[in-house]
mmCIF file of C-alpha atoms in Angstrom:
data_model
loop_
_atom_site.group_PDB
_atom_site.id
_atom_site.type_symbol
_atom_site.label_atom_id
_atom_site.label_comp_id
_atom_site.label_asym_id
_atom_site.label_seq_id
_atom_site.Cartn_x
_atom_site.Cartn_y
_atom_site.Cartn_z
ATOM 1 C CA MET A 1 0.000 0.000 0.000
ATOM 2 C CA ILE A 2 2.809 2.329 0.891
ATOM 3 C CA GLY A 3 4.441 1.601 -2.440
ATOM 4 C CA PHE A 4 1.205 2.364 -4.230
ATOM 5 C CA VAL A 5 0.955 5.777 -2.504
ATOM 6 C CA ARG A 6 4.537 6.546 -3.464
ATOM 7 C CA VAL A 7 3.878 5.597 -7.089
ATOM 8 C CA ALA A 8 0.686 7.669 -7.179
ATOM 9 C CA THR A 9 2.462 10.638 -5.654
ATOM 10 C CA LEU A 10 5.271 10.340 -8.154
ATOM 11 C CA ALA A 11 2.773 10.151 -11.005
ATOM 12 C CA LEU A 12 0.985 13.291 -9.821
ATOM 13 C CA SER A 13 4.260 15.144 -9.523
ATOM 14 C CA LEU A 14 5.200 14.129 -13.024
ATOM 15 C CA VAL A 15 1.854 15.432 -14.311
ATOM 16 C CA ALA A 16 2.243 18.701 -12.467
ATOM 17 C CA VAL A 17 5.753 19.440 -13.706
ATOM 18 C CA PRO A 18 4.803 20.600 -17.236
ATOM 19 C CA VAL A 19 2.123 22.912 -15.805
ATOM 20 C CA ALA A 20 4.530 24.481 -13.371
ATOM 21 C CA ALA A 21 7.120 24.778 -16.097
ATOM 22 C CA GLN A 22 4.853 26.766 -18.385
ATOM 23 C CA GLN A 23 5.991 30.322 -18.910
ATOM 24 C CA ALA A 24 3.815 33.170 -17.708
ATOM 25 C CA ALA A 25 1.661 34.783 -20.397
ATOM 26 C CA PRO A 26 3.401 37.767 -21.995
ATOM 27 C CA ALA A 27 2.364 41.121 -20.605
ATOM 28 C CA ALA A 28 -0.139 43.057 -22.687
ATOM 29 C CA ALA A 29 1.364 45.691 -24.946
ATOM 30 C CA PRO A 30 1.080 49.161 -23.426
ATOM 31 C CA VAL A 31 -1.767 51.257 -24.792
ATOM 32 C CA PRO A 32 -0.298 54.228 -26.700
ATOM 33 C CA ALA A 33 -1.099 57.611 -25.254
ATOM 34 C CA PRO A 34 -3.760 59.507 -27.210
ATOM 35 C CA GLN A 35 -2.271 61.960 -29.668
ATOM 36 C CA PRO A 36 -3.360 65.603 -29.455
ATOM 37 C CA THR A 37 -5.760 66.735 -32.156
ATOM 38 C CA PRO A 38 -3.925 68.898 -34.693
ATOM 39 C CA ALA A 39 -4.895 72.556 -34.567
ATOM 40 C CA LEU A 40 -7.411 73.508 -37.229
ATOM 41 C CA PRO A 41 -6.226 76.102 -39.756
ATOM 42 C CA ARG A 42 -7.319 79.687 -39.222
ATOM 43 C CA VAL A 43 -7.654 82.475 -41.759
ATOM 44 C CA ALA A 44 -7.486 86.180 -40.955
ATOM 45 C CA LEU A 45 -9.570 88.368 -43.241
ATOM 46 C CA GLU A 46 -8.718 92.053 -43.194
ATOM 47 C CA THR A 47 -11.687 94.148 -44.316
ATOM 48 C CA SER A 48 -12.500 97.800 -44.813
ATOM 49 C CA VAL A 49 -14.228 97.783 -41.394
ATOM 50 C CA GLY A 50 -11.870 95.539 -39.418
ATOM 51 C CA ARG A 51 -10.419 92.057 -39.047
ATOM 52 C CA PHE A 52 -12.104 88.745 -38.399
ATOM 53 C CA VAL A 53 -10.814 85.160 -38.240
ATOM 54 C CA ILE A 54 -12.369 81.961 -39.585
ATOM 55 C CA GLU A 55 -11.386 78.532 -38.289
ATOM 56 C CA ALA A 56 -11.815 75.928 -41.054
ATOM 57 C CA ASP A 57 -12.754 72.417 -39.907
ATOM 58 C CA ILE A 58 -10.747 70.259 -42.294
ATOM 59 C CA VAL A 59 -11.408 67.210 -40.074
ATOM 60 C CA HIS A 60 -15.205 67.048 -40.308
ATOM 61 C CA ALA A 61 -15.725 68.948 -43.577
ATOM 62 C CA PRO A 62 -12.520 68.317 -45.556
ATOM 63 C CA ILE A 63 -13.982 69.096 -48.992
ATOM 64 C CA SER A 64 -15.725 72.354 -48.073
ATOM 65 C CA ALA A 65 -12.998 73.587 -45.717
ATOM 66 C CA GLY A 66 -10.321 72.592 -48.211
ATOM 67 C CA ASN A 67 -12.127 74.491 -50.954
ATOM 68 C CA PHE A 68 -12.229 77.637 -48.815
ATOM 69 C CA LEU A 69 -8.504 77.326 -48.129
ATOM 70 C CA LYS A 70 -7.804 77.024 -51.866
ATOM 71 C CA TYR A 71 -9.527 80.369 -52.405
ATOM 72 C CA VAL A 72 -7.443 81.828 -49.580
ATOM 73 C CA ASP A 73 -4.115 80.375 -50.710
ATOM 74 C CA GLY A 74 -4.762 81.472 -54.296
ATOM 75 C CA LYS A 75 -5.561 85.014 -53.058
ATOM 76 C CA ARG A 76 -8.908 84.718 -54.824
ATOM 77 C CA LEU A 77 -10.728 86.453 -51.975
ATOM 78 C CA ASP A 78 -8.519 89.550 -51.975
ATOM 79 C CA GLY A 79 -10.739 92.408 -53.128
ATOM 80 C CA VAL A 80 -14.111 90.627 -52.975
ATOM 81 C CA SER A 81 -17.016 92.132 -51.043
ATOM 82 C CA PHE A 82 -19.835 91.307 -48.698
ATOM 83 C CA TYR A 83 -22.544 91.722 -51.322
ATOM 84 C CA ARG A 84 -25.558 90.440 -49.398
ATOM 85 C CA ALA A 85 -26.974 90.999 -45.918
ATOM 86 C CA VAL A 86 -30.248 89.358 -44.928
ATOM 87 C CA LYS A 87 -31.595 90.720 -41.662
ATOM 88 C CA ILE A 88 -34.690 88.790 -40.644
ATOM 89 C CA GLY A 89 -34.598 90.037 -37.054
ATOM 90 C CA ASP A 90 -32.331 91.303 -34.308
ATOM 91 C CA HIS A 91 -29.183 89.150 -34.489
ATOM 92 C CA PHE A 92 -30.922 86.756 -36.838
ATOM 93 C CA GLY A 93 -30.063 86.351 -40.509
ATOM 94 C CA PHE A 94 -26.873 86.004 -42.534
ATOM 95 C CA VAL A 95 -24.283 87.801 -44.627
ATOM 96 C CA GLN A 96 -22.611 86.571 -47.792
ATOM 97 C CA PHE A 97 -19.254 87.266 -49.453
ATOM 98 C CA GLY A 98 -17.223 85.940 -52.346
ATOM 99 C CA PRO A 99 -16.437 86.489 -56.025
ATOM 100 C CA ASP A 100 -20.145 87.051 -56.746
ATOM 101 C CA GLY A 101 -19.882 85.188 -60.034
ATOM 102 C CA GLU A 102 -16.606 86.798 -61.163
ATOM 103 C CA ILE A 103 -15.427 83.998 -63.435
ATOM 104 C CA LYS A 104 -11.668 84.576 -63.194
ATOM 105 C CA ARG A 105 -11.780 84.054 -59.430
ATOM 106 C CA LEU A 106 -13.855 80.871 -59.443
ATOM 107 C CA LEU A 107 -12.587 77.341 -58.966
ATOM 108 C CA PRO A 108 -14.469 74.214 -60.125
ATOM 109 C CA PRO A 109 -17.588 73.191 -58.170
ATOM 110 C CA ILE A 110 -17.175 70.810 -55.245
ATOM 111 C CA ARG A 111 -19.074 67.792 -53.955
ATOM 112 C CA HIS A 112 -21.686 68.727 -51.375
ATOM 113 C CA GLU A 113 -21.080 67.859 -47.710
ATOM 114 C CA PRO A 114 -24.417 68.037 -45.846
ATOM 115 C CA THR A 115 -24.562 68.786 -42.149
ATOM 116 C CA THR A 116 -25.930 65.280 -41.514
ATOM 117 C CA GLN A 117 -22.559 64.010 -42.724
ATOM 118 C CA THR A 118 -20.219 66.539 -41.104
ATOM 119 C CA GLY A 119 -22.100 67.153 -37.865
ATOM 120 C CA ILE A 120 -21.378 70.895 -38.151
ATOM 121 C CA ARG A 121 -24.626 72.759 -37.557
ATOM 122 C CA HIS A 122 -25.478 76.311 -38.571
ATOM 123 C CA THR A 123 -25.148 77.934 -35.179
ATOM 124 C CA ASP A 124 -24.219 81.564 -34.521
ATOM 125 C CA PHE A 125 -21.257 82.673 -36.707
ATOM 126 C CA THR A 126 -21.020 79.376 -38.605
ATOM 127 C CA VAL A 127 -19.439 79.690 -42.058
ATOM 128 C CA SER A 128 -20.795 77.626 -44.950
ATOM 129 C CA THR A 129 -20.662 77.444 -48.729
ATOM 130 C CA ALA A 130 -23.688 78.753 -50.594
ATOM 131 C CA ARG A 131 -25.000 76.754 -53.549
ATOM 132 C CA PHE A 132 -27.776 76.186 -56.027
ATOM 133 C CA GLU A 133 -28.273 72.457 -56.638
ATOM 134 C CA PRO A 134 -26.066 70.038 -54.652
ATOM 135 C CA GLY A 135 -22.599 69.887 -56.154
ATOM 136 C CA SER A 136 -22.703 73.417 -57.592
ATOM 137 C CA ALA A 137 -20.960 75.228 -54.700
ATOM 138 C CA ARG A 138 -17.843 77.191 -55.601
ATOM 139 C CA GLY A 139 -16.629 80.329 -53.847
ATOM 140 C CA GLU A 140 -19.624 82.104 -52.294
ATOM 141 C CA PHE A 141 -19.562 81.934 -48.501
ATOM 142 C CA THR A 142 -22.292 82.560 -45.943
ATOM 143 C CA ILE A 143 -21.934 83.509 -42.280
ATOM 144 C CA SER A 144 -24.918 82.784 -40.056
ATOM 145 C CA ILE A 145 -26.018 85.418 -37.566
ATOM 146 C CA GLY A 146 -27.871 83.595 -34.837
ATOM 147 C CA ASP A 147 -28.698 79.904 -35.126
ATOM 148 C CA GLN A 148 -29.966 79.036 -38.605
ATOM 149 C CA PRO A 149 -31.302 75.460 -38.528
ATOM 150 C CA SER A 150 -33.074 76.055 -41.859
ATOM 151 C CA PHE A 151 -29.605 75.898 -43.478
ATOM 152 C CA ASP A 152 -29.006 72.412 -42.056
ATOM 153 C CA ALA A 153 -29.756 69.255 -43.998
ATOM 154 C CA ASP A 154 -33.129 67.760 -43.073
ATOM 155 C CA PRO A 155 -34.366 64.564 -44.743
ATOM 156 C CA GLY A 156 -37.889 65.484 -43.685
ATOM 157 C CA LYS A 157 -37.966 68.636 -45.809
ATOM 158 C CA PRO A 158 -39.230 68.740 -49.395
ATOM 159 C CA GLY A 159 -36.844 69.322 -52.294
ATOM 160 C CA ASP A 160 -33.222 68.220 -52.137
ATOM 161 C CA ASN A 161 -33.258 68.936 -48.349
ATOM 162 C CA LEU A 162 -29.443 68.861 -48.106
ATOM 163 C CA GLY A 163 -28.951 72.421 -46.856
ATOM 164 C CA TYR A 164 -25.715 74.385 -47.090
ATOM 165 C CA ALA A 165 -22.278 72.877 -46.409
ATOM 166 C CA ALA A 166 -21.067 74.220 -43.057
ATOM 167 C CA PHE A 167 -17.307 74.016 -42.590
ATOM 168 C CA GLY A 168 -16.125 76.480 -39.953
ATOM 169 C CA HIS A 169 -16.771 79.340 -37.568
ATOM 170 C CA VAL A 170 -15.828 82.954 -37.032
ATOM 171 C CA VAL A 171 -13.672 82.656 -33.912
ATOM 172 C CA GLU A 172 -12.438 86.255 -33.718
ATOM 173 C CA GLY A 173 -13.863 89.586 -34.835
ATOM 174 C CA GLN A 174 -17.542 88.744 -34.544
ATOM 175 C CA ASP A 175 -18.136 92.456 -34.013
ATOM 176 C CA VAL A 176 -16.847 93.074 -37.546
ATOM 177 C CA ILE A 177 -19.408 90.621 -38.949
ATOM 178 C CA LEU A 178 -22.135 92.414 -37.017
ATOM 179 C CA LYS A 179 -21.026 95.733 -38.555
ATOM 180 C CA VAL A 180 -21.622 94.192 -41.973
ATOM 181 C CA PHE A 181 -24.928 92.694 -40.869
ATOM 182 C CA ASP A 182 -26.268 95.896 -39.284
ATOM 183 C CA ALA A 183 -25.168 98.280 -42.058
ATOM 184 C CA PRO A 184 -27.935 99.857 -44.177
ATOM 185 C CA VAL A 185 -29.208 97.984 -47.233
ATOM 186 C CA SER A 186 -30.822 99.504 -50.285
ATOM 187 C CA PRO A 187 -34.584 98.997 -50.550
ATOM 188 C CA THR A 188 -34.413 98.897 -54.352
ATOM 189 C CA ALA A 189 -30.960 97.694 -55.463
ATOM 190 C CA THR A 190 -30.535 94.152 -56.800
ATOM 191 C CA LEU A 191 -27.749 91.926 -58.052
ATOM 192 C CA ARG A 192 -28.653 90.769 -61.547
ATOM 193 C CA GLY A 193 -32.294 91.119 -60.631
ATOM 194 C CA ALA A 194 -32.033 89.215 -57.341
ATOM 195 C CA PHE A 195 -31.610 89.978 -53.627
ATOM 196 C CA LYS A 196 -33.804 93.089 -53.589
ATOM 197 C CA GLY A 197 -33.675 94.651 -50.141
ATOM 198 C CA GLU A 198 -30.549 92.662 -49.277
ATOM 199 C CA VAL A 199 -27.810 94.617 -51.066
ATOM 200 C CA PRO A 200 -25.670 96.794 -48.748
ATOM 201 C CA VAL A 201 -25.606 100.499 -49.565
ATOM 202 C CA THR A 202 -21.850 100.483 -48.987
ATOM 203 C CA LYS A 203 -20.220 97.122 -49.576
ATOM 204 C CA VAL A 204 -17.554 96.002 -47.121
ATOM 205 C CA THR A 205 -14.441 94.903 -49.011
ATOM 206 C CA ILE A 206 -12.152 92.040 -47.997
ATOM 207 C CA LEU A 207 -8.690 93.487 -48.482
ATOM 208 C CA THR A 208 -6.720 90.315 -47.806
ATOM 209 C CA ALA A 209 -7.379 86.736 -46.635
ATOM 210 C CA ARG A 210 -4.346 84.893 -45.257
ATOM 211 C CA ARG A 211 -3.726 81.840 -43.114
ATOM 212 C CA VAL A 212 -2.751 82.627 -39.531
ATOM 213 C CA LYS A 213 0.694 81.172 -38.814
#
């Protein structure tokens, strides 16, 4: 009996040896530290009534923001004007600037980026690209005064319901935008027969548009 116990004990020890000899599982690889989000590009626009700065969101709206930066880098916005100011109420409406159809300044149209895709809503001082049908946007830019949800894409609306393509915000010089917005408009002037009651008496000129280094 004693011999049997010794044999059994020896057998158990022989079984246990490989288990004990197994190497410990390798430690999990360290999780890399999160990388800081790159700073979004900013553009300073010097105008005849002051300076304002637009931050272009190339992360969420790369096509629309990239298009705006092409106009800036090509100096295609130097000398253009704020040609439209729509004042629906106190701090509620929008202003518009760009080449106003001046062919030599225009780049090819871009693919439309709706707000349902980018997540950038038309809140106060949001900058977006104006358009006719989707995919026709070029170099006319709109700045919202007050929240403008009617510019957002809404699948429940009739028509193409894709809204404007928001791509950035005025982050400095909002007071300059309000000067443009609150300036007098002509009750009779139009632009090629359109925008009656929305054409500024004295247009504010963008002297230069340059990236902020």
